[in-house]
Coordinates of C-alpha atoms in Angstrom, one line a residue:
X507 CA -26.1 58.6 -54.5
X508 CA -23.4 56.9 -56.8
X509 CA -19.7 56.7 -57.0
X510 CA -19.5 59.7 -59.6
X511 CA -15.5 59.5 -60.7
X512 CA -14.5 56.3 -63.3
X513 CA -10.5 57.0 -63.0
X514 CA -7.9 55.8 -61.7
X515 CA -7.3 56.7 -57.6
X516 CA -10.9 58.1 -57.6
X517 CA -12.6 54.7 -55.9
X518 CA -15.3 55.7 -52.9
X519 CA -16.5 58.8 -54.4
X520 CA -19.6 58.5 -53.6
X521 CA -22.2 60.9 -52.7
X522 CA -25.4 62.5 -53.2
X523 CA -27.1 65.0 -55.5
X524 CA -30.7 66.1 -56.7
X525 CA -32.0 64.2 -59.8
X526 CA -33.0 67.1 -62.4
X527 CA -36.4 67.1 -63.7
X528 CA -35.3 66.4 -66.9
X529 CA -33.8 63.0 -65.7
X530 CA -30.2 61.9 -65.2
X531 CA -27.8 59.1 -67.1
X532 CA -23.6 58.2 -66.5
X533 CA -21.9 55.6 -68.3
X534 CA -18.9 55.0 -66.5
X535 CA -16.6 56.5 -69.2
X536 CA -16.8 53.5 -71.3
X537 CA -13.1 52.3 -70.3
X538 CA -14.1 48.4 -71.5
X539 CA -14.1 47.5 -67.1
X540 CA -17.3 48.6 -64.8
X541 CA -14.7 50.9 -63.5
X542 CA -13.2 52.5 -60.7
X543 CA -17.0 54.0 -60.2
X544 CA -19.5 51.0 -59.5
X545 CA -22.2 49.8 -61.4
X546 CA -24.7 50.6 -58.6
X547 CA -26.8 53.7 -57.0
X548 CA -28.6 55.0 -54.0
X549 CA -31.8 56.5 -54.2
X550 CA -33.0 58.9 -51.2
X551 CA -36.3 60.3 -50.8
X552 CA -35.4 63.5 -48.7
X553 CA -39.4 63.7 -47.6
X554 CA -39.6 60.2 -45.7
X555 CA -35.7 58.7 -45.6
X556 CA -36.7 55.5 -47.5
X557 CA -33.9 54.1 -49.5
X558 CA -33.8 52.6 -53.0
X559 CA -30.3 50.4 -53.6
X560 CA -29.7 49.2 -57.2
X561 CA -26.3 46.8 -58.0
X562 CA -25.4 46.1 -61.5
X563 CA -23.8 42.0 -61.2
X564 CA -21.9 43.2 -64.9
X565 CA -17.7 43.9 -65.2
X566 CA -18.2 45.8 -68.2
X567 CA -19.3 49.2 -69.7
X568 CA -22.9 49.8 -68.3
X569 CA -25.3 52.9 -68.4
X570 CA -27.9 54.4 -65.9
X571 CA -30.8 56.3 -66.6
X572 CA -33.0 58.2 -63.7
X573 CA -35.7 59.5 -65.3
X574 CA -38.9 61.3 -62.9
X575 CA -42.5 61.0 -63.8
X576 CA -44.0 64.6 -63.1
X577 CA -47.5 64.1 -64.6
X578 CA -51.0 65.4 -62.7
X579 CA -52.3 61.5 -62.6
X580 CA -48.8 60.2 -60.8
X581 CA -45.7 60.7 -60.0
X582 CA -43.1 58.4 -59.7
X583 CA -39.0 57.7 -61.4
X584 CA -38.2 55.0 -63.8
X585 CA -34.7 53.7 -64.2
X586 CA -32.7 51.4 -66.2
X587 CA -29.3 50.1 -66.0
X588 CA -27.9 47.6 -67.9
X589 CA -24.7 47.0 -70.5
X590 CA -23.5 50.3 -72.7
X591 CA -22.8 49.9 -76.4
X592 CA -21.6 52.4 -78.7
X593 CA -24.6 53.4 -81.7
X594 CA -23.9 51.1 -84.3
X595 CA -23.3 48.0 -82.4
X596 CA -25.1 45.5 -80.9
X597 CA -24.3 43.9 -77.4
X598 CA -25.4 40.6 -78.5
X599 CA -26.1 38.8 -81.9
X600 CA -27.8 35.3 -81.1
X601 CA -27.5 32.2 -83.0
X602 CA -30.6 30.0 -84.2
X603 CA -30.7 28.1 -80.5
X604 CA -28.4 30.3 -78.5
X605 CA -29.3 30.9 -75.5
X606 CA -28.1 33.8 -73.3
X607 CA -28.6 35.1 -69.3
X608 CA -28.4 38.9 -68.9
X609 CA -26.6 40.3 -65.8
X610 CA -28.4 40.2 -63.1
X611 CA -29.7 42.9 -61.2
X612 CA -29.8 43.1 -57.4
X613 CA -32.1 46.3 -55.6
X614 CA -33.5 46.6 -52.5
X615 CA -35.6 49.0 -50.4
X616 CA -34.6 50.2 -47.2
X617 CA -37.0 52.4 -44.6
X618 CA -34.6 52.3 -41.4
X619 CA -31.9 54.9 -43.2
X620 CA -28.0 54.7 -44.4
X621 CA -26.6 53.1 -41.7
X622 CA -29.3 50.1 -41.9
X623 CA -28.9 49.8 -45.8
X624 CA -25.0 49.9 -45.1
X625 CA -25.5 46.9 -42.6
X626 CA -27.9 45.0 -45.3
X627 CA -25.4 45.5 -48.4
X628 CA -22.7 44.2 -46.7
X629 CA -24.6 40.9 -45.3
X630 CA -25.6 40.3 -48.9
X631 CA -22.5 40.7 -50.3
X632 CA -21.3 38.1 -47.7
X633 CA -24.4 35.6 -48.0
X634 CA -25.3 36.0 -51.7
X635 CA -22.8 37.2 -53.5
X636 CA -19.2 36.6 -52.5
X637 CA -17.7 32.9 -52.2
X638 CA -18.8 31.2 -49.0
X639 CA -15.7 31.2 -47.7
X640 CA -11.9 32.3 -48.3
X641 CA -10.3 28.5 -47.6
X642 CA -7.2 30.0 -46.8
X643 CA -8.4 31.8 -43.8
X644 CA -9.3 35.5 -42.9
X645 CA -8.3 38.8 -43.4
X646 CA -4.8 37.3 -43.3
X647 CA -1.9 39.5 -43.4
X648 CA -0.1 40.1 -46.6
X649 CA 3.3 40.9 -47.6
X650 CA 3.9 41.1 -51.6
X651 CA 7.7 41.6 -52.9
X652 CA 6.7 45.2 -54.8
X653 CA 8.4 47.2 -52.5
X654 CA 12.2 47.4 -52.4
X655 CA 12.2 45.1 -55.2
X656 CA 10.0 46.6 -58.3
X657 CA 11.2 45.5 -61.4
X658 CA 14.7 44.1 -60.4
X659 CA 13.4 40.7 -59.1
X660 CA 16.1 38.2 -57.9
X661 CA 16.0 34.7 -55.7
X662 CA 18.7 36.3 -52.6
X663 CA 16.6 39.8 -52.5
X664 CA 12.8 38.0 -52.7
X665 CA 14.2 35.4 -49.7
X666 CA 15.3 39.3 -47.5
X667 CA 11.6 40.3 -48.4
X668 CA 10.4 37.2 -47.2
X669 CA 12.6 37.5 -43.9
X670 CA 11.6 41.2 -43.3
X671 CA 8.1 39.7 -43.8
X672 CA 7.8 36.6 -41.7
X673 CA 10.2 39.0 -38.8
X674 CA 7.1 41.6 -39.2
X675 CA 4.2 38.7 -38.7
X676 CA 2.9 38.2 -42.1
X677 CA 1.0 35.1 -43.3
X678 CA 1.1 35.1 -46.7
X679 CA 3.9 36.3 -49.0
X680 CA 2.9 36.9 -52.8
X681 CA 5.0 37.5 -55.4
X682 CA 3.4 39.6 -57.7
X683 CA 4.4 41.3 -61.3
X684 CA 8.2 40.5 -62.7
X685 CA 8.8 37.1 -62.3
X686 CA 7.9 35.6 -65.8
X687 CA 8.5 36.3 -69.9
X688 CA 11.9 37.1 -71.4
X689 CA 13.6 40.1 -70.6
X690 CA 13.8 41.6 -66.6
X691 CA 12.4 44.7 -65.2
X692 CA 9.7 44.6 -68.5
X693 CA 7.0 43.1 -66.6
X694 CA 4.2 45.3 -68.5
X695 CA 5.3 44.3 -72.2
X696 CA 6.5 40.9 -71.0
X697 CA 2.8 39.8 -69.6
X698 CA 1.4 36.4 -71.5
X699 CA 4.4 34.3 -71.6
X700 CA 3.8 32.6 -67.6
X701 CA 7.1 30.6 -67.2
X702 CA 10.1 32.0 -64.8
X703 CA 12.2 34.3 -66.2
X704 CA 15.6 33.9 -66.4
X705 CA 16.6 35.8 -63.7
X706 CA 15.5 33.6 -61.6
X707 CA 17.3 30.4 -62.7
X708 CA 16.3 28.3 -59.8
X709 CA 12.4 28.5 -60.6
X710 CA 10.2 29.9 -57.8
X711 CA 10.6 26.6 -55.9
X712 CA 13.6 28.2 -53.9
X713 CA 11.3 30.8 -52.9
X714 CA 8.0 29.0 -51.9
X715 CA 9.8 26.6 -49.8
X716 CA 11.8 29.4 -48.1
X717 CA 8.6 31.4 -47.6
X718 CA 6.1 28.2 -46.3
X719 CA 9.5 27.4 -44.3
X720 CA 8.6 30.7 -42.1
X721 CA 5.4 30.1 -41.5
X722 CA 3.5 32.2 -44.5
X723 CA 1.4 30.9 -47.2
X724 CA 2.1 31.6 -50.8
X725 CA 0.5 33.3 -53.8
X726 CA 0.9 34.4 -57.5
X727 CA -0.2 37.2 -60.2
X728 CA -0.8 36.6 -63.3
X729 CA -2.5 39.0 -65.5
X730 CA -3.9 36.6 -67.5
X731 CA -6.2 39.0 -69.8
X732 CA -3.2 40.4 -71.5
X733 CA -0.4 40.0 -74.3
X734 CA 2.3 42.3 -73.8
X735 CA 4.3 44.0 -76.5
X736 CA 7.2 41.4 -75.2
X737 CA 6.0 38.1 -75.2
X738 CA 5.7 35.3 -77.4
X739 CA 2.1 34.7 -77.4
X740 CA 1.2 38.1 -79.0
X741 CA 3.9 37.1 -81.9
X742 CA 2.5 33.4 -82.0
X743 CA -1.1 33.6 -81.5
X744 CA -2.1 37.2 -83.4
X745 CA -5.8 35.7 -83.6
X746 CA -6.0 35.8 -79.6
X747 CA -5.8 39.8 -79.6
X748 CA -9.1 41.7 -79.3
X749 CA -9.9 43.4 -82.3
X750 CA -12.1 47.2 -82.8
X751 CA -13.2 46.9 -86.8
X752 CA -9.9 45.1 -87.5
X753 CA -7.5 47.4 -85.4
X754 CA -5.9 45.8 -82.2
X755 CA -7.7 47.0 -79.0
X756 CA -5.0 48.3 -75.7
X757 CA -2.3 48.8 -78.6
X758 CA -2.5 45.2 -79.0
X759 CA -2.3 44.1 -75.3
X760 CA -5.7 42.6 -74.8
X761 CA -6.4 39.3 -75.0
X762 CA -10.0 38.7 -76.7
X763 CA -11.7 36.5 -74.1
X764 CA -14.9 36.6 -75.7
X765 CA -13.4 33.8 -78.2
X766 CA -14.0 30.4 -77.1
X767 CA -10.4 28.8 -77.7
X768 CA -8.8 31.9 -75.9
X769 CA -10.8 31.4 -72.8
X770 CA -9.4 27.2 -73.1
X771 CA -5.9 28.7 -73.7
X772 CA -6.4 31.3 -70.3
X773 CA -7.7 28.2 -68.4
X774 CA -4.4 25.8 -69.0
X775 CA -2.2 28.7 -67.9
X776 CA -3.9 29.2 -65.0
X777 CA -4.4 25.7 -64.1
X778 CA -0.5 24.9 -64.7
X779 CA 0.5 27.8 -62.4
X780 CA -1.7 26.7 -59.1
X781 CA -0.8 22.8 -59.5
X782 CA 3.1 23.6 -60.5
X783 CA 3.5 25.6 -57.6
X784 CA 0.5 24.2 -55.7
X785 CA -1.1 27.6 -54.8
X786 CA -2.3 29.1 -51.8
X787 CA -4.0 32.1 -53.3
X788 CA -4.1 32.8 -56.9
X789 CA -4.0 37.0 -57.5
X790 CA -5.1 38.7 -61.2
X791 CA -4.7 42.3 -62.4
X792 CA -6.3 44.1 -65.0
X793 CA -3.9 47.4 -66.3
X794 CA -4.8 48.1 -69.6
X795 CA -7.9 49.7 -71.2
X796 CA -10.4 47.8 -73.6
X797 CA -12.5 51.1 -74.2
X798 CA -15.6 50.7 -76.0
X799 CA -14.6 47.1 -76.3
X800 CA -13.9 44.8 -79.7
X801 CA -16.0 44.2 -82.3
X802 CA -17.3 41.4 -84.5
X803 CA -19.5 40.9 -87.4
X804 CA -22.1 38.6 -87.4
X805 CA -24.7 37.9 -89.8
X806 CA -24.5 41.1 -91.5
X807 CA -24.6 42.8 -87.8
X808 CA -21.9 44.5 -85.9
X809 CA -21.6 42.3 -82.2
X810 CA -19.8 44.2 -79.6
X811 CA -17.2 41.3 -77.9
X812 CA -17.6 42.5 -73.9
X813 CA -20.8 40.6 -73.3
X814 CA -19.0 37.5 -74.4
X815 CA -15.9 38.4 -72.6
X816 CA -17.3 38.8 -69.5
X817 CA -19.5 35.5 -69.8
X818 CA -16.1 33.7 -70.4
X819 CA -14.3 35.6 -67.8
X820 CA -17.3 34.4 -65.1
X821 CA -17.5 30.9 -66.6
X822 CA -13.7 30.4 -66.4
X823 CA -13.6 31.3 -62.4
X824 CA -16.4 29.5 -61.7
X825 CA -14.6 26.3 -63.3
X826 CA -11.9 27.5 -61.3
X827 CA -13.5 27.9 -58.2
X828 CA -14.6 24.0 -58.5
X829 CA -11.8 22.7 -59.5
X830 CA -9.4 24.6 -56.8
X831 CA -11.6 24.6 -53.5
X832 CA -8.3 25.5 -51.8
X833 CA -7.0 28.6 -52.9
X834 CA -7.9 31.5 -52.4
X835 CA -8.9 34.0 -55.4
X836 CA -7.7 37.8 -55.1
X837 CA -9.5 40.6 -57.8
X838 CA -7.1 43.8 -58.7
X839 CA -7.4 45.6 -61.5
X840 CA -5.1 48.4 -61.5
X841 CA -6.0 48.7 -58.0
X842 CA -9.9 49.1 -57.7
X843 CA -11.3 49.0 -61.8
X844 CA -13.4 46.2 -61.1
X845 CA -15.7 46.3 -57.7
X846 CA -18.6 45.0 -59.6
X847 CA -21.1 42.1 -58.5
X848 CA -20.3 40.4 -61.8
X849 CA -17.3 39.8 -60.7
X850 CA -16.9 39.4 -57.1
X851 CA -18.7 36.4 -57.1
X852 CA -15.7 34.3 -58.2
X853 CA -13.0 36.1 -55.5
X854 CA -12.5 36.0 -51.9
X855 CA -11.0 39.7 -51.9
X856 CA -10.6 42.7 -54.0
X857 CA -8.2 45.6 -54.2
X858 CA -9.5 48.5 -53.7
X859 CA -6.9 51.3 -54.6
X860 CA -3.4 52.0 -55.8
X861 CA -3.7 55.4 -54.7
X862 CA -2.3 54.8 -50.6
X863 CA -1.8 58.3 -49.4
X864 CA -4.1 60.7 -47.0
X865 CA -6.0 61.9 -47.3
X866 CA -7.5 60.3 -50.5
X867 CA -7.0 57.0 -49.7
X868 CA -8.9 57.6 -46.5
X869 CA -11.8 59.1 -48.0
X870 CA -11.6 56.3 -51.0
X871 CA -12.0 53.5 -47.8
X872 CA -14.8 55.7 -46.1
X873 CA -16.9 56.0 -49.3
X874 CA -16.2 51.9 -50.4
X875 CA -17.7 51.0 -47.0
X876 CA -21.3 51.9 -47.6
X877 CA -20.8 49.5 -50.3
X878 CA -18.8 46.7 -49.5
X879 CA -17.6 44.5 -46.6
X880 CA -14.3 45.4 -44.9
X881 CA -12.4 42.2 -44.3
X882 CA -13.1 41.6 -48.2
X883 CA -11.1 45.6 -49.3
X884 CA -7.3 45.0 -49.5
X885 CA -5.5 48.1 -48.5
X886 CA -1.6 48.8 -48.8
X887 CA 1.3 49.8 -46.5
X888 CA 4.8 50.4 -47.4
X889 CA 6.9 51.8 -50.1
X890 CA 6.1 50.9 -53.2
X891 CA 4.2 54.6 -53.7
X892 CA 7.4 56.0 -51.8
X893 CA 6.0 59.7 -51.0
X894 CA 3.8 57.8 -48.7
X895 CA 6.2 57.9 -46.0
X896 CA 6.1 61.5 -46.0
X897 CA 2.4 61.8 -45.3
X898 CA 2.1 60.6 -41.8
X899 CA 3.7 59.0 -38.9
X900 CA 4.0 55.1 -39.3
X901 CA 1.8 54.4 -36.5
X902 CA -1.2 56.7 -38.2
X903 CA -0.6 54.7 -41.7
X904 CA -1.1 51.5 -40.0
X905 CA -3.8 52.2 -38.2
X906 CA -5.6 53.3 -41.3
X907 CA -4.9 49.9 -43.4
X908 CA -5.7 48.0 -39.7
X909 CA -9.9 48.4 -40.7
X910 CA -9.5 46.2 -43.6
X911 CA -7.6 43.2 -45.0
X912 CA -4.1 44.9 -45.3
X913 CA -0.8 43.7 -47.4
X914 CA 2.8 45.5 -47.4
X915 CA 4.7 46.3 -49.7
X916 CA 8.3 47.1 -48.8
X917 CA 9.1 47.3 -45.0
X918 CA 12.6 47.2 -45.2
X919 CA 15.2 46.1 -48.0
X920 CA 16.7 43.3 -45.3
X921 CA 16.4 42.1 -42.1
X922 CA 19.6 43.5 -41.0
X923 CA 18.0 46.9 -41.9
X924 CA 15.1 46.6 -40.7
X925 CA 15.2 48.9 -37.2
X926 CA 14.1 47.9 -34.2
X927 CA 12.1 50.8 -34.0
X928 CA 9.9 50.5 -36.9
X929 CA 10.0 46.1 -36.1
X930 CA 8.7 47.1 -32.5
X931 CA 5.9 49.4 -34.0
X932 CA 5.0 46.8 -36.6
X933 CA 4.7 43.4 -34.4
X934 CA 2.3 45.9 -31.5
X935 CA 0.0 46.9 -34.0
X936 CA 0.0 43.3 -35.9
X937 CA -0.6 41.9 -32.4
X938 CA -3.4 44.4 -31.7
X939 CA -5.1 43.6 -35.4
X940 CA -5.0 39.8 -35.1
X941 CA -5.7 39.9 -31.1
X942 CA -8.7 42.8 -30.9
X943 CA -9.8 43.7 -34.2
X944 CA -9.6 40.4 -36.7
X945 CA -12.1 38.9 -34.6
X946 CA -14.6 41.9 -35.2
X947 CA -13.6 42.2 -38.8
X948 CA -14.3 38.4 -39.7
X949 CA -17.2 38.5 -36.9
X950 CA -19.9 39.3 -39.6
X951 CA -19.3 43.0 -38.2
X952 CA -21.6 45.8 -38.4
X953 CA -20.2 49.0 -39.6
X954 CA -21.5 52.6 -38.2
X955 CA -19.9 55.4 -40.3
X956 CA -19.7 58.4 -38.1
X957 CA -18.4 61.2 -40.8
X958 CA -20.6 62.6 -43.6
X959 CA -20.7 60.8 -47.4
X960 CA -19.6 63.9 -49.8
X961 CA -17.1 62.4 -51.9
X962 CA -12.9 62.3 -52.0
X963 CA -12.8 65.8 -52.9
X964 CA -14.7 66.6 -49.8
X965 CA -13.0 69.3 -46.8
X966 CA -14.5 67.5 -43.7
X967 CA -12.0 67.1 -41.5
X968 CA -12.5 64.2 -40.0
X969 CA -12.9 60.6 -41.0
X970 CA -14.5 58.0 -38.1
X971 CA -15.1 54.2 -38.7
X972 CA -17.0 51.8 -36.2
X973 CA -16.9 48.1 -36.6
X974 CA -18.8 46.0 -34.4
X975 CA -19.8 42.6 -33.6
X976 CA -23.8 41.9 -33.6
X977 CA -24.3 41.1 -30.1
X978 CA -22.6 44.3 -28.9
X979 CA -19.8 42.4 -27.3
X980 CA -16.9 43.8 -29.2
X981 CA -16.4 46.7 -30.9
X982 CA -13.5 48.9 -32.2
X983 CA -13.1 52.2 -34.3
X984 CA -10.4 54.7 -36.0
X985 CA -10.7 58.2 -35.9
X986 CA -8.5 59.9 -39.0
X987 CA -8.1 63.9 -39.1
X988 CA -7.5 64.5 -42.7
X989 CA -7.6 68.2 -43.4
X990 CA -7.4 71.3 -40.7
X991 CA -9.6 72.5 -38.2
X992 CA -10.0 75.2 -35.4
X993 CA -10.6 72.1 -33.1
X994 CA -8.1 69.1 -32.2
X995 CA -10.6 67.3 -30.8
X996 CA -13.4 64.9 -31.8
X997 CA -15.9 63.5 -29.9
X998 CA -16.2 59.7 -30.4
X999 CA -19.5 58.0 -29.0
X1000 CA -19.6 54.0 -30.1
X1001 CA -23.2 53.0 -31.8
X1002 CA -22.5 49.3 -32.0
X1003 CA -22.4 48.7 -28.1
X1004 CA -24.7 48.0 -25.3
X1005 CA -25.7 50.2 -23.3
X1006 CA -26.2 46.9 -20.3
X1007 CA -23.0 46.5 -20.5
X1008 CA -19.9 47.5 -19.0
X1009 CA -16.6 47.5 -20.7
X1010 CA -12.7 47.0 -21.2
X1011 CA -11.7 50.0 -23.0
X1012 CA -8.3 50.2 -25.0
X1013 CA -7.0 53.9 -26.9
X1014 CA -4.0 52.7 -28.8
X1015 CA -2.1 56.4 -29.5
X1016 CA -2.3 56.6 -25.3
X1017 CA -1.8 52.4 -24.5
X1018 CA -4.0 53.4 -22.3
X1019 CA -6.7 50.8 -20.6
X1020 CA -9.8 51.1 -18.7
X1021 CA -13.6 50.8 -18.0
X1022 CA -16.8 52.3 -18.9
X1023 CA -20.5 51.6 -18.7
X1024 CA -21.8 51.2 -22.6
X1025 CA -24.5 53.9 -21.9
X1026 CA -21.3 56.6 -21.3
X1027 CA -19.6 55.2 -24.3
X1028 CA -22.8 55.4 -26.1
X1029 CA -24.3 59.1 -24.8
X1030 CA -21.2 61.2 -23.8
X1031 CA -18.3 59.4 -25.6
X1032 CA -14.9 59.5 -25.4
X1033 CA -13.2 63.2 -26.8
X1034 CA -9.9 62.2 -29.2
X1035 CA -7.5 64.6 -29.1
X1036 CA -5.1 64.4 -32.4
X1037 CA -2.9 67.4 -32.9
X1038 CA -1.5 66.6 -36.3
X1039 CA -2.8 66.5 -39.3
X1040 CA -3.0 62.9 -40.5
X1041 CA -3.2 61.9 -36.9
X1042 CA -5.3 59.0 -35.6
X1043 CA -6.5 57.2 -32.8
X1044 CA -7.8 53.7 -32.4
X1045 CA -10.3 53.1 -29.7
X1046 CA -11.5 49.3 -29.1
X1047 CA -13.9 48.4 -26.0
X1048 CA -15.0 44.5 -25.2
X1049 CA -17.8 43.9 -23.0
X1050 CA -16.3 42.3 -19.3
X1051 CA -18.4 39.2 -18.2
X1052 CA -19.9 38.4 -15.1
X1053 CA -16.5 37.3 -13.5
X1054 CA -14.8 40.5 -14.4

């Protein structure tokens, strides 16, 4: 089982297939990022269920093999994994006394099945892998100016976005691509030059007071590995630009961080943004593609850069990390490129997907989850991918971003247009994240995946999420119907609860309240009935205490 697309909106699509006897490899499609695949598979043994989980800690292009062992003395299946070259080039060329770490590698083996192995990634990701703890609180929810205002930034419309935001119940407001570099509405060619642009003449100051002033915390995007075709820093500093035997890598956009000085000159910029504007949360972005990566020659050998990169990449956050205990790091790279362990280790959060409409971006959250936490996956809502709105009702949308850490982007252009129907509709459902599911969500929570694993492309028609705290006290889930179906209704029956216990049970679609013993919840369920397609329900049950 492995995440078998590498492009762009194809996160989660994972599944499982027979290894041929003649053995197996992917490489990721060598797009210079670990990729919108993971470095990481699943293997199965269909005669006793015992599972064999394999994670790649690298950011870069990497390579499996599977290879079986059918011989009359044993039989058995080797693998490898590890960082993808092209012929010709060498990942690393040592110096007399260098010393170097190869990526770690991280497997497992599981005998209790999915579900358990599900359970045991996510705990390691949370214990061992991720930092401890996101100092800014959370699964907080975000609002980032990229909706109404894409490309035509300005101080009087980013303060409306911040009043639509605070009016909705957001808790941090980012500002994200377009406020920097020379020219406006060129935030692609004007990334690398990180000082206010001049359409904003009063700095960001204006704007972080106005937002903290409501209530919300503030972050900022940088993305801080590249030079656009705008900037200054490209035209000043050629050397910094990654180079494939002499030929700029990205059409000249990508920095080379696998020099030392570039790495010094990626650290100042980043430092002078979180102390000038004293940071809550600090967000990058990755949007270009390094391919097979740069090259340099070295002693007579030909030294493919990404090795280096990435060691200066991890090095750099780690410093970061230290030095900024406060703020919170977010990971995007062109939504979900990079969902390695390489690089998770220095981030609190991580975007999983530009692509927001059902009923991919259902399927691309139901395959993540067998691999990584929920209250880490950032999910959109809003209107920066306008055909969204078309796809489903506004209630169905937010209960879909409502399993995860959620941001919006574009709720309304002002507060004076922003109708009370949709305000009403936002603040019950933020008030039913924060109240009843947060808790669960940041609770350590134990997830239970109720549809089948076949990839994005799959026709099941229904998608069914349980998250639940340990002790079986809380619990809540979202049933999605994604494609048609002779039948409306779906039998939900919770695994996470207690079958002791009796419960408070609350169907959101109905606003509907009342009890049931855990064992009925448990053995005969409760039947959803969702008529439309792209309908949901959300169903949460809490466990009522000895006084009722």
């Amino acid at each position: 089982g492995y995440s078998k697309c590498s492009a762009w909106g194809k996160e989660g699509d994972f599944g499982f297939h027979s290894i041929p006897k003649e053995g197996f490899s992917y490489d990721a499609a060598m797009n210079g990022r670990s990729g919108w695949s993971r470095p990481a598979f699943v293997l199965r043994d269909n005669l006793n269920g015992q599972l064999f989980c394999c994670e790649f800690g690298y950011s870069g292009n990497w390579e499996m093999q599977l290879n079986p062992c059918w011989d009359d003395e044993k039989t058995g299946l080797c693998f490898a994994i590890g960082i993808k070259a092209p012929v010709n080039e060498y990942v690393r060329v040592l110096a007399p006394g260098e010393t170097v770490y190869t990526p770690i590698v991280h497997f497992t083996l599981c005998a209790e099945g999915m579900t358990k192995l599900i359970q045991s990634r996510h705990r390691y990701v949370r214990t061992q892998i991720m930092p401890a703890n996101d100092p800014i609180g959370k699964c907080l929810v975000e609002a980032n100016h990229r909706g109404y205002l894409c490309d035509r930034e300005n101080e009087e419309d980013i303060k409306k976005d911040i009043s639509v935001a605070a009016e909705a119940g957001a808790e941090l407001y980012v500002i994200d691509a377009g406020w920097y570099g020379r020219d406006p509405n060129r935030w692609f060619d004007n990334a690398g030059d990180w000082h206010v642009g001049s359409w904003l003449s009063n700095d960001l100051y204006p704007i972080i007071r106005y937002a903290k002033k409501l209530g919300m915390k503030f972050g900022l995007w940088m993305e801080i590995e590249a030079a656009g075709a705008n900037s200054r820093v490209r035209q000043e500093h050629s050397e910094f630009i990654m180079r494939r035997y002499g030929e700029a890598c990205a059409d000249g956009r990508a920095i080379d961080l696998s020099r030392d000085d570039v790495a010094q000159w990626i650290e100042a910029q980043i430092t002078d943004v979180i102390t000038r504007y004293d940071l809550d949360m600090f967000r990058i972005d990755h949007n270009h593609w390094i391919n097979e990566g740069g090259t340099r020659e070295v002693g007579g050998y030909t030294e493919n850069v990404l090795w280096r990169y990435y060691d200066n990449f991890y090095a750099l956050f780690d410093k970061l990390n230290k030095r900024f205990p406060k703020v919170s790091f977010q990971n995007c790279a062109a939504g979900g490129g990079r969902l390695d362990f390489g690089i998770l280790r220095y981030f609190h959060h991580t975007e999983i997907t530009d692509w927001v409409r059902p009923p991919r971006s259902v399927r691309i959250f139901h395959g993540m989850l067998s691999q990584l936490p929920p209250e880490i996956q950032l999910r959109t809502f809003g209107t920066e991918v306008c055909e969204h709105v078309q796809d489903a009702g506004v209630a169905s949308q937010m209960r879909s971003v409502m399993q995860s850490r959620m941001i919006f982007r574009g709720i309304a252009p002002s507060a004076d247009i922003f109708s009370a129907p949709l305000k009403a509709l936002l603040k019950r459902s933020l008030d039913i994240y924060k109240e009843k599911l947060r808790p669960v969500l940041t609770g350590d929570c134990l997830v239970y995946l109720h549809t089948p694993q076949n990839g994005i492309f799959d026709v099941f028609p229904w998608s069914a999420n349980e998250f639940a705290l340990p002790d079986g006290t809380q619990a809540f889930a979202v049933v999605e119907r994604i494609a048609k179906t002779r039948e409306n209704v779906f039998c939900f029956r919770f695994r996470g609860l207690d079958c002791g216990k009796r419960y408070q049970v609350f169907m959101d679609s109905r606003d509907a309240f009342f009890e049931m013993a855990g064992k009925e919840l448990i053995l005969q369920g409760i039947p959803v009935d969702i008529e439309n397609l792209f309908g949901s329900e959300l169903i949460w049950a809490r466990a009522i205490n000895e006084e009722g």
